[in-house]
Coordinates of C-alpha atoms and ligand atoms in Angstrom, one line a residue:
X28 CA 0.0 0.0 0.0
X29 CA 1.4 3.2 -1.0
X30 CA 0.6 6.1 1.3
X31 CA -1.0 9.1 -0.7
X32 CA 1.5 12.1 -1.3
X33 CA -1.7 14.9 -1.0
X34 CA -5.3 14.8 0.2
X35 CA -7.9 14.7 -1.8
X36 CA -10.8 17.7 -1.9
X37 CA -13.3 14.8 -2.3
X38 CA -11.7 13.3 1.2
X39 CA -13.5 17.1 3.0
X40 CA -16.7 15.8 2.1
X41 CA -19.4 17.6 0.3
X42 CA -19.6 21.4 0.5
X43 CA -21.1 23.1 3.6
X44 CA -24.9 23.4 4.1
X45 CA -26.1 25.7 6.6
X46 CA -27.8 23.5 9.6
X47 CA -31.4 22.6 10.0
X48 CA -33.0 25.5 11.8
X49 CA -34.9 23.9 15.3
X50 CA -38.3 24.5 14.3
X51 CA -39.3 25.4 17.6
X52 CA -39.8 29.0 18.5
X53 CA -38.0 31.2 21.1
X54 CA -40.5 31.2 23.6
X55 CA -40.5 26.9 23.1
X56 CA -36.7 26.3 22.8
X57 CA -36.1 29.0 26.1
X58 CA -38.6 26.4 28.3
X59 CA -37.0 23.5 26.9
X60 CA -33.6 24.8 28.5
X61 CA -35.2 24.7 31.6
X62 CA -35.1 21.1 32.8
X63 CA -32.2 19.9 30.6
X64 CA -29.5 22.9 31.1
X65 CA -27.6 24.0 33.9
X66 CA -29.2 27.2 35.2
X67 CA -25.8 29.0 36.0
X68 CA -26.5 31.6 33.8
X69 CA -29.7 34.2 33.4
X70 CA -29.8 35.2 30.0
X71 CA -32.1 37.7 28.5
X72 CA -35.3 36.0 26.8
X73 CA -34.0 36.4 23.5
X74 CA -32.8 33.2 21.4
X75 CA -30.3 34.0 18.5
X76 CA -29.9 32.0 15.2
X77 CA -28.0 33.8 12.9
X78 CA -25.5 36.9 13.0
X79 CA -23.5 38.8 11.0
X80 CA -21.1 42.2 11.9
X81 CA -23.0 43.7 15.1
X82 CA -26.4 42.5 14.4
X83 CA -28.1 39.7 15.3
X84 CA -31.1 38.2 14.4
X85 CA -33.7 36.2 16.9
X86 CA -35.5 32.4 15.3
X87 CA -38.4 34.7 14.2
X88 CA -36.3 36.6 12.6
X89 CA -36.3 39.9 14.7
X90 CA -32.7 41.7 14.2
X91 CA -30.8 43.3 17.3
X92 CA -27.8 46.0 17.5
X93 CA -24.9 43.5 19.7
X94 CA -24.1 46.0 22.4
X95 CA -22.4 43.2 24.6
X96 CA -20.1 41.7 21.6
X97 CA -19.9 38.8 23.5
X98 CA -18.1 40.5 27.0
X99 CA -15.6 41.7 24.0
X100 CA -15.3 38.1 22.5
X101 CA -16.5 39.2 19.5
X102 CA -14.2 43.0 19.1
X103 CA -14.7 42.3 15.1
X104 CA -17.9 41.4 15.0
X105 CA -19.9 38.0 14.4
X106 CA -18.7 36.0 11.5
X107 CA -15.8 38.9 10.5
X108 CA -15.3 37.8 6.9
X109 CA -11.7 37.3 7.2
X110 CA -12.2 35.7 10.3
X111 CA -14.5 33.2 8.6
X112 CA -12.3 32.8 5.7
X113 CA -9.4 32.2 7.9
X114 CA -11.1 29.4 9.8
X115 CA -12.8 27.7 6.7
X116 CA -9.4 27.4 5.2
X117 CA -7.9 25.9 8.2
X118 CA -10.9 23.1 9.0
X119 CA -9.8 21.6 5.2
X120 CA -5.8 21.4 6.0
X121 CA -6.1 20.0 9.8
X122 CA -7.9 21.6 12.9
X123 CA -6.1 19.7 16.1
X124 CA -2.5 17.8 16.5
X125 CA -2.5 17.8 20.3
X126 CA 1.3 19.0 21.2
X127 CA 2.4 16.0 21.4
X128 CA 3.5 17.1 17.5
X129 CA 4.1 20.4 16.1
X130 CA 2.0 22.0 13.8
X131 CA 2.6 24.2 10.9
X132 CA 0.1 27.1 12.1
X133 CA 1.9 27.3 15.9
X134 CA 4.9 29.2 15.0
X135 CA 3.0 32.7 13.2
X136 CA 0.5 32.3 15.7
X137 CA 3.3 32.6 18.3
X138 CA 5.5 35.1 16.6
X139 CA 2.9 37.4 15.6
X140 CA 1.5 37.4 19.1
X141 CA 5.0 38.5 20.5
X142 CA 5.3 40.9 17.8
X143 CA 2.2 42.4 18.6
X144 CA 2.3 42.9 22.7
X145 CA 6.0 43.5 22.6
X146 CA 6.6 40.5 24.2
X147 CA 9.3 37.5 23.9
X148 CA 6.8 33.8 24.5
X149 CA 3.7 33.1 24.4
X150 CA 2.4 29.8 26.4
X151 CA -1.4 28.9 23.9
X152 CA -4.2 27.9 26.3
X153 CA -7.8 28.1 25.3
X154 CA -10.3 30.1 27.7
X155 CA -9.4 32.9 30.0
X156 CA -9.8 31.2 33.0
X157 CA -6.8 28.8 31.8
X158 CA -4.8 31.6 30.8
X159 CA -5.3 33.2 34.4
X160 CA -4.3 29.7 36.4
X161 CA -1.6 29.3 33.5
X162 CA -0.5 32.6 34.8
X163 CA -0.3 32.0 38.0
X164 CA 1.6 28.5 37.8
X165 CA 4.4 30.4 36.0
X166 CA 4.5 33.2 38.5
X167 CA 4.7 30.3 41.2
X168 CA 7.6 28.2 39.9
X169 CA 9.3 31.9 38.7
X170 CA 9.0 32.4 42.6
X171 CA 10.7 29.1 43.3
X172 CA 13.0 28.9 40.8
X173 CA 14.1 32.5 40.1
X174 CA 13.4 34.6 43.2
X175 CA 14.0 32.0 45.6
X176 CA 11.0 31.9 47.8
X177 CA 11.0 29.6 50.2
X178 CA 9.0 26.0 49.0
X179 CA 4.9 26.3 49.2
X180 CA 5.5 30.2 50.6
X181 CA 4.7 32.2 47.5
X182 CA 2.0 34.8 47.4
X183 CA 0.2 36.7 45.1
X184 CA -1.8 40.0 45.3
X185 CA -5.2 40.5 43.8
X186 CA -7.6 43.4 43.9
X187 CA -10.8 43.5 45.6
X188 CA -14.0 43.0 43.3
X189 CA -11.9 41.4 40.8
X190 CA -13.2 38.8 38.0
X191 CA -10.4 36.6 36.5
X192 CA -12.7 33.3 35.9
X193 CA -14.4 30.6 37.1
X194 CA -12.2 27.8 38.6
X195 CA -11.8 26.5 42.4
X196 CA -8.4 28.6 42.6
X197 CA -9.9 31.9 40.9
X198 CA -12.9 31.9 42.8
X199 CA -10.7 31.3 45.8
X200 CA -9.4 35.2 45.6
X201 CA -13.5 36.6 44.8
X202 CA -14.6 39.1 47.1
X203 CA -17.8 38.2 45.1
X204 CA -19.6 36.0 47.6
X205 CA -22.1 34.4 44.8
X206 CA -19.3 33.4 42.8
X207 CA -17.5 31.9 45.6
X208 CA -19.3 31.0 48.3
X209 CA -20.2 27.6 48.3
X210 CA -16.8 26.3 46.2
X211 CA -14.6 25.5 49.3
X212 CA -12.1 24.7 50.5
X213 CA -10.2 27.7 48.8
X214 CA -6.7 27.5 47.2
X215 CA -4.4 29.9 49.7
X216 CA -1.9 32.3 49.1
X217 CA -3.4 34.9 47.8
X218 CA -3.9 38.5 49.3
X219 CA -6.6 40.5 48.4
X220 CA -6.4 44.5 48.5
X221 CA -8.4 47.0 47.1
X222 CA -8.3 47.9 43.5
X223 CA -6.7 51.4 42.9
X224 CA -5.4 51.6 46.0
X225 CA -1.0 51.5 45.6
X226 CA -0.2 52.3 49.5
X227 CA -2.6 48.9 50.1
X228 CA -0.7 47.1 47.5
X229 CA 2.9 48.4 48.6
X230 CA 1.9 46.9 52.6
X231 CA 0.5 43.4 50.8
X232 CA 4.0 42.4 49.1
X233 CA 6.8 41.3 50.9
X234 CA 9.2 38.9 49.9
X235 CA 7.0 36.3 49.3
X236 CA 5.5 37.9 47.0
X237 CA 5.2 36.2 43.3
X238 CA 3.3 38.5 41.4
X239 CA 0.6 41.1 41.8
X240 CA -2.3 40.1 39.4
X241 CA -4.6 42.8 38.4
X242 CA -7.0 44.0 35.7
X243 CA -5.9 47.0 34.0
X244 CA -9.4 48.2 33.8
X245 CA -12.3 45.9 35.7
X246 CA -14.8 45.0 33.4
X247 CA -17.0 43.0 35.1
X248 CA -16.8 45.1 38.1
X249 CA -18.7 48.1 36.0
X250 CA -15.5 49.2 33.9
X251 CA -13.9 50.6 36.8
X252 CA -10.7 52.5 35.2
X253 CA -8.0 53.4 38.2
X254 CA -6.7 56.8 38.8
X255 CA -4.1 57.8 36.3
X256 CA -0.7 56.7 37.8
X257 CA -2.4 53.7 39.3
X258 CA -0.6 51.5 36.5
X259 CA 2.7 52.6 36.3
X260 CA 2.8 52.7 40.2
X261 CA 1.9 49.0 40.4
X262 CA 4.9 48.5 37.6
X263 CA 7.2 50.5 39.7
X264 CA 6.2 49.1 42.9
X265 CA 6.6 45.3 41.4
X266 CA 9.5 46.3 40.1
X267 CA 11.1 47.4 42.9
X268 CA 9.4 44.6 45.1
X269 CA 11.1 41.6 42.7
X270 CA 8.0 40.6 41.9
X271 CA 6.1 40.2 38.4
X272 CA 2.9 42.3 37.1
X273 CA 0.6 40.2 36.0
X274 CA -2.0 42.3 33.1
X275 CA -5.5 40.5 32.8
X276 CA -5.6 42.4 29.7
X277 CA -8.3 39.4 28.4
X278 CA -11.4 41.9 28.5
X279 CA -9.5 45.1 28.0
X280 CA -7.3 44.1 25.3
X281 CA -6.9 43.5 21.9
X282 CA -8.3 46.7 21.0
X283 CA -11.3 47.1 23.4
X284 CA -10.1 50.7 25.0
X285 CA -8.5 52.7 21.8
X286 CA -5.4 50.6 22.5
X287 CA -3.9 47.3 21.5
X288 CA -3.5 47.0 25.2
X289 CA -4.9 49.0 28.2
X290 CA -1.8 49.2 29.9
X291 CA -0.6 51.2 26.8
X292 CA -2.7 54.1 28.4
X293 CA -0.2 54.7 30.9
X294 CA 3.0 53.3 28.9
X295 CA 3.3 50.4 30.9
X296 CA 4.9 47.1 30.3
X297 CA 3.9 44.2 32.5
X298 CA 6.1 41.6 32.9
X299 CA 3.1 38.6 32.0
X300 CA 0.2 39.3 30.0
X301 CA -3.2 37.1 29.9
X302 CA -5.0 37.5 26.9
X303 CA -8.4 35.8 25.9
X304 CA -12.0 36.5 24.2
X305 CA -11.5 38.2 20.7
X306 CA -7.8 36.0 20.5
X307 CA -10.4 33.7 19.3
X308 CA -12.0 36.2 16.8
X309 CA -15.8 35.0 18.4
X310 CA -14.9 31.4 16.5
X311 CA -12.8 29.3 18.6
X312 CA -11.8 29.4 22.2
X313 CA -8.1 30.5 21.9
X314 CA -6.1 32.3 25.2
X315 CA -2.5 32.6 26.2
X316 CA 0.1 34.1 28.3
X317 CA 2.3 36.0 26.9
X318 CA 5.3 37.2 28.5
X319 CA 9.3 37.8 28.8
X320 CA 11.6 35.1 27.9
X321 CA 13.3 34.9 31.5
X322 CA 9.6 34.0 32.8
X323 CA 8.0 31.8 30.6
X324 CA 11.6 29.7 30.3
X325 CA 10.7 28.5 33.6
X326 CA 8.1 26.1 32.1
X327 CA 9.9 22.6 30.6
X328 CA 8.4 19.7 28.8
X329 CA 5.7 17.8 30.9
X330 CA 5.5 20.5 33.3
X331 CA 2.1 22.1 32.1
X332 CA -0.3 21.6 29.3
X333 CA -3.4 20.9 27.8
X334 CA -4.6 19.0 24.8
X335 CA -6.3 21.9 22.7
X336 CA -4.4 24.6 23.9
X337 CA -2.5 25.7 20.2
X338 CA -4.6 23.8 18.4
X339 CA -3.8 24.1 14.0
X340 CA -7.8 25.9 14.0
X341 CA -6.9 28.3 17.0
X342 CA -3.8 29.1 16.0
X343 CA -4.9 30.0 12.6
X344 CA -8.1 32.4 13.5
X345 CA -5.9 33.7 16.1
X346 CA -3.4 35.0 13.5
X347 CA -6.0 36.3 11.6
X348 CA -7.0 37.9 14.4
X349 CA -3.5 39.6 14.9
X350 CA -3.2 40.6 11.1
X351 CA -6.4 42.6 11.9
X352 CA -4.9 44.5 14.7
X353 CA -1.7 44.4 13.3
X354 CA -3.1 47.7 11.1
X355 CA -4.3 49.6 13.7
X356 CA -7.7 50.1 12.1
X357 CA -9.7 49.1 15.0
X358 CA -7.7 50.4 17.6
X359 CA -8.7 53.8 15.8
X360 CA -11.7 53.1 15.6
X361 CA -12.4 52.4 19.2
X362 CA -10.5 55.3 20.1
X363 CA -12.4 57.9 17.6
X364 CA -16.1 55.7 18.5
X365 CA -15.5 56.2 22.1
X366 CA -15.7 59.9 21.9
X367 CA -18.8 59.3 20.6
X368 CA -20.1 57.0 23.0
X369 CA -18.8 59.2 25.8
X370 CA -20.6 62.4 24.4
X371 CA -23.6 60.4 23.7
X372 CA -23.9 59.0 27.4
X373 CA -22.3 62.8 28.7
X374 CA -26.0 64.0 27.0
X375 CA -27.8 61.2 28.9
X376 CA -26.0 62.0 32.4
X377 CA -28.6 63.7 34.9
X378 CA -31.7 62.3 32.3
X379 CA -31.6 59.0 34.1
X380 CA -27.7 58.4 34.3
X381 CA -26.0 59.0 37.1
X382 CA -22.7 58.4 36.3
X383 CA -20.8 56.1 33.5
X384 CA -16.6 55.6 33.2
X385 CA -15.5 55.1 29.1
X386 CA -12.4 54.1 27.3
X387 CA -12.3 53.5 24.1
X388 CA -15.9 51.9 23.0
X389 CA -16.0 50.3 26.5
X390 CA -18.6 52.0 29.6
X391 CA -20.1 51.1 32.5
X392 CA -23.4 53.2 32.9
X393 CA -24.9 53.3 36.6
X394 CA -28.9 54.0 35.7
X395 CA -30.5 55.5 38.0
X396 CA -31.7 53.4 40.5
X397 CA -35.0 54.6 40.7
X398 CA -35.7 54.3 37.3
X399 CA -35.0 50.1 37.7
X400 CA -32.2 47.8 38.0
X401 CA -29.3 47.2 34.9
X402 CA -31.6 44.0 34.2
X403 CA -34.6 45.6 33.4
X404 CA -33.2 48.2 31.4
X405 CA -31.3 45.6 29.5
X406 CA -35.1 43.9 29.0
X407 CA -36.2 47.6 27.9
X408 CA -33.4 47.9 25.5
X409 CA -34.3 44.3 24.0
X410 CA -37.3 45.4 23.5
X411 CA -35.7 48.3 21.3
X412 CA -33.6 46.3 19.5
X413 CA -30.6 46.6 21.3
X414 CA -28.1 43.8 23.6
X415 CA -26.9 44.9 26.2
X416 CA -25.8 43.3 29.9
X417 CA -25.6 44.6 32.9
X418 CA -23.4 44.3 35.6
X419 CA -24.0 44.6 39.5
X420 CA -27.0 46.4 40.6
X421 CA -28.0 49.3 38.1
X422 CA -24.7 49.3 36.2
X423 CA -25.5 48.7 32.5
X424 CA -22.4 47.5 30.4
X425 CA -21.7 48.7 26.5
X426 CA -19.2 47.3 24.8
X427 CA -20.0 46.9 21.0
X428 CA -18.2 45.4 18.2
X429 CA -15.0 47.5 17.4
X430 CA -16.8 47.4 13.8
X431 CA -20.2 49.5 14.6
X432 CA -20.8 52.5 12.4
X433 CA -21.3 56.3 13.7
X434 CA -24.6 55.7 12.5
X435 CA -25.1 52.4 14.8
X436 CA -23.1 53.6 17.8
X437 CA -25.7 56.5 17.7
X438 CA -28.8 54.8 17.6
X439 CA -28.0 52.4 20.5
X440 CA -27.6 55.5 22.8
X441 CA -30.8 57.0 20.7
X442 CA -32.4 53.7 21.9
X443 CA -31.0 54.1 25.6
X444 CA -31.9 57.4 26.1
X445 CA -36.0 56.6 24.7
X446 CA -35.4 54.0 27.7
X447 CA -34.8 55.8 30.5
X448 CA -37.1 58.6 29.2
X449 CA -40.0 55.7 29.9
Ligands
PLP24 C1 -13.8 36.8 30.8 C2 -12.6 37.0 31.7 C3 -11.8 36.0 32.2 C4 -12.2 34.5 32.0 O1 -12.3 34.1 30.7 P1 -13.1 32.8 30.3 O2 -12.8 32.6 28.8 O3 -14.6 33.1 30.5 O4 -12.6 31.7 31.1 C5 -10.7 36.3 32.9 N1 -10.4 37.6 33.1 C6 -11.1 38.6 32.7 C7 -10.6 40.0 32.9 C8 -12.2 38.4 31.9 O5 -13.0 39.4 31.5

């Protein structure tokens, strides 16, 4: 038997149909989630079946402006044609080798990521949450191996009301009680301090210290963006500690704020970056660390891993996802669309706002309380046409796709201002 040289296009199969719609309708398919799904999540009553830039469109066919993008998953929109054309190219070559063998999509993917943040390696994972405990694993062993902390001693610093994922050893460092409470025991060594706050964070490190992990801007928290000085103190302060800054930059980067990153707003340079959501272009799962040779080197073979983690399919519509940034365009965009958003919601403030924080097409939007909590003016603004989520209490959360028009960006805050005006 004589192996074959090249793959036939017969061996792909016949070309792609579209899938057969469920024939149910919303209101049917949302009660037939009930006794079969999980109920971890809350999600608005409205069932989407198709999408395409930032709108989406509902099984009957009812279209909606994407104000939540997928918590900035999707910064290029749903179904970004070169995206698409990226990942349709890669499922007919090969989509997953495990690392157990190389593949010929790994090395761009990790070069162009480097080139892009500044940065020397990147360690592939595939949600945030992995990229966050990745993170912390490397600042561990760099503790042990590097800096010399005693064995089992290390600690790392977190902010107050931070959200780095899901897992037992993230939810361990909460201050969230409904994401934590309930999940121990808790993973130790981690001290919690509050978020803008550099005297608290100079009194938590000591020489035990392995990193200080914080978000650059909280997202789910209500975009809370720290003082100006708050960033480069932390650098300074880790710097001078000996211990590493560890950037959550998953939400807030990759173009969300203006920036490629948010730390960029205060010329900062962390030492370990965690990057996530649009990595994967709104396609595929794809996350990493990223970070300076003399940190990632402390990883060797066998030491971490995980079977999907730089996956052929990942790899590729995460390069496509760096050529995109790699022009700047949508950096632009979000910086030049975010003055519009921030005028828009500066007209709306004292007409049923009380207070919103922007960068770059990112807000948090407190609603005035008496006018209902951020879940029923997300219902309202489903009702209006327009997606949006809200975060803790009356704190409404707008992030569209970096690819929304003037024209659309206005509308939405057209359509939030007919809300609160109810
Ligand atoms: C979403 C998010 C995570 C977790 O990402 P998952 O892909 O949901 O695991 C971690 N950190 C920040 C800042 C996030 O916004």
């Amino acid at each position: 038997m004589t192996a074959p040289t090249r793959f036939s296009a017969a061996a792909a199969g016949p070309a792609p149909q579209p899938p057969a719609p469920d024939a149910r309708s919303s209101a049917e398919l949302i009660r037939a989630e009930g006794p079969v799904l999980a109920h971890n999540y809350h999600p608005l009553p409205v069932v989407v079946a198709r999408a395409e830039g930032v709108w989406v469109e509902d099984v009957e066919g009812r279209r909606y402006l994407d104000m939540l993008a997928g918590y900035s998953a999707l910064n290029f929109g749903h179904r970004h044609p070169a995206l698409v054309e990226a990942a349709h190219r890669q499922l007919d070559q090969v989509t997953l080798t495990s690392r157990a063998f190389h593949n010929d999509r790994l090395a761009g993917f990790a070069e162009g990521l480097a080139a892009l943040t500044g940065m020397d390696m990147v360690l592939p994972m595939n949600t945030g949450a992995e990229a966050v405990e990745s993170g912390i694993k490397v600042a561990r062993k760099w503790a042990y191996d590097v800096k010399g902390v005693a064995p089992d001693q290390a600690t790392i610093v977190v902010a107050a009301d931070n959200f780095h994922g899901r897992t037992t050893t993230l939810v361990s460092f909460s201050t969230d009680p409904v994401a934590r409470a309930g999940y121990g025991p808790y993973t130790p060594g981690f001290r919690i301090v509050p978020y803008n706050d550099l005297a608290a964070l100079e009194a938590a490190v000591d020489e035990t210290t392995a990193a200080v992990l914080i978000e650059p801007i909280q997202g789910e928290a209500g975009v809370l963006i720290p003082d100006d000085g708050y960033l480069a103190g932390v650098r300074e302060l880790t710097r001078r500690a000996g211990c590493l800054f560890i950037a959550d930059e998953i939400q807030s980067g990759l173009g969300r704020t203006g920036r490629t990153l948010a730390v960029e707003h205060e010329s900062v340079v962390p030492d370990v970056l965690l990057l996530g959501k649009a990595l994967g272009g709104g396609i595929v799962p794809v996350s990493a660390v990223v970070a300076r040779r003399d940190v990632l080197e402390v990883l060797h073979p066998g030491e971490h891993g995980s079977t999907f983690g730089g996956n052929p399919l990942a790899a590729a519509v995460g390069s496509a996802v760096i050529d995109l940034l790699s022009t700047g365009e949508y950096q632009r965009r979000a910086a030049e669309l975010g003055e519009v958003l921030r005028a828009g919601l500066a007209g709306l403030t004292g007409k049923g706002i009380t207070g919103f924080r922007a960068r770059g097409l990112w807000a948090g939007v407190d609603v005035d309380p008496a006018l209902g909590t951020g879940r029923e003016i997300s219902e309202r603004l489903m009702r209006e046409g327009v997606l949006v989520k809200d975060t803790h209490g009356s704190t409404v959360r707008l992030a569209p796709p970096l690819t929304i028009t003037e024209d659309e960006l206005s509308s939405a805050i057209e359509a939030l201002g007919r809300v609160l005006g109810e």
